Tab-separated table of C-alpha atoms in Angstrom:
chain	number	residue	atom	x	y	z
A	29	MET	CA	24.152	-0.514	-32.051
A	30	VAL	CA	23.171	2.700	-30.302
A	31	TRP	CA	19.533	2.210	-31.333
A	32	ARG	CA	19.543	-1.334	-29.927
A	33	THR	CA	21.002	-0.078	-26.636
A	34	ALA	CA	18.361	2.630	-26.453
A	35	VAL	CA	15.582	0.112	-27.099
A	36	SER	CA	16.898	-2.302	-24.472
A	37	GLY	CA	17.300	0.579	-22.018
A	38	PHE	CA	13.744	1.698	-22.728
A	39	GLY	CA	12.544	-1.878	-22.201
A	40	GLU	CA	14.311	-2.012	-18.849
A	41	MET	CA	12.802	1.321	-17.842
A	42	ARG	CA	9.330	0.106	-18.791
A	43	SER	CA	9.701	-3.151	-16.871
A	44	GLU	CA	11.024	-1.227	-13.860
A	45	ALA	CA	8.112	1.216	-14.056
A	46	LEU	CA	5.708	-1.716	-14.311
A	47	TYR	CA	7.365	-3.306	-11.284
A	48	TRP	CA	7.010	-0.118	-9.241
A	49	ASP	CA	3.413	0.304	-10.413
A	50	VAL	CA	2.503	-3.213	-9.268
A	51	TYR	CA	4.574	-2.868	-6.085
A	52	LEU	CA	3.017	0.457	-5.085
A	53	LYS	CA	-0.505	-0.713	-5.895
A	54	SER	CA	-0.076	-3.856	-3.804
A	55	TRP	CA	1.488	-1.761	-0.995
A	56	VAL	CA	-1.353	0.763	-1.053
A	57	GLY	CA	-3.857	-2.083	-1.250
A	58	SER	CA	-2.357	-3.768	1.783
A	59	LEU	CA	-2.377	-0.445	3.661
A	60	THR	CA	-6.031	0.022	2.778
A	61	ARG	CA	-6.896	-3.464	4.013
A	62	TYR	CA	-4.812	-2.843	7.147
A	63	GLY	CA	-6.674	0.406	7.758
A	64	GLU	CA	-10.002	-1.375	7.380
A	65	VAL	CA	-8.888	-3.956	9.949
A	66	ILE	CA	-7.857	-1.164	12.358
A	67	ASP	CA	-11.193	0.612	11.835
A	68	LEU	CA	-13.033	-2.639	12.481
A	69	PHE	CA	-10.935	-3.309	15.583
A	70	PHE	CA	-11.625	0.141	17.038
A	71	SER	CA	-15.305	-0.001	16.146
A	72	VAL	CA	-15.630	-3.338	17.963
A	73	TYR	CA	-13.170	-2.940	20.859
A	74	GLY	CA	-12.319	0.762	20.850
A	75	GLY	CA	-15.733	2.073	21.897
A	76	PRO	CA	-15.987	0.364	25.305
A	77	VAL	CA	-12.269	0.841	25.995
A	78	PHE	CA	-12.353	4.580	25.273
A	79	GLU	CA	-15.595	5.045	27.205
A	80	ALA	CA	-14.156	3.246	30.239
A	81	SER	CA	-10.874	5.184	30.107
A	82	SER	CA	-12.642	8.542	29.734
A	83	GLU	CA	-14.875	7.822	32.747
A	84	ALA	CA	-11.942	6.818	34.955
């Protein structure tokens, strides 16, 4: 009985760890894509905007 509880508890811990692993990887992946979009935005629009604001 105790062994079965330990095994089920270990299974829950593993599934929870897997969930967090997938969740964190997708979160980091979305942040990375978001950062690439921001870099692209600033490389396209940021240059002229910053040059104009620094001259003013």
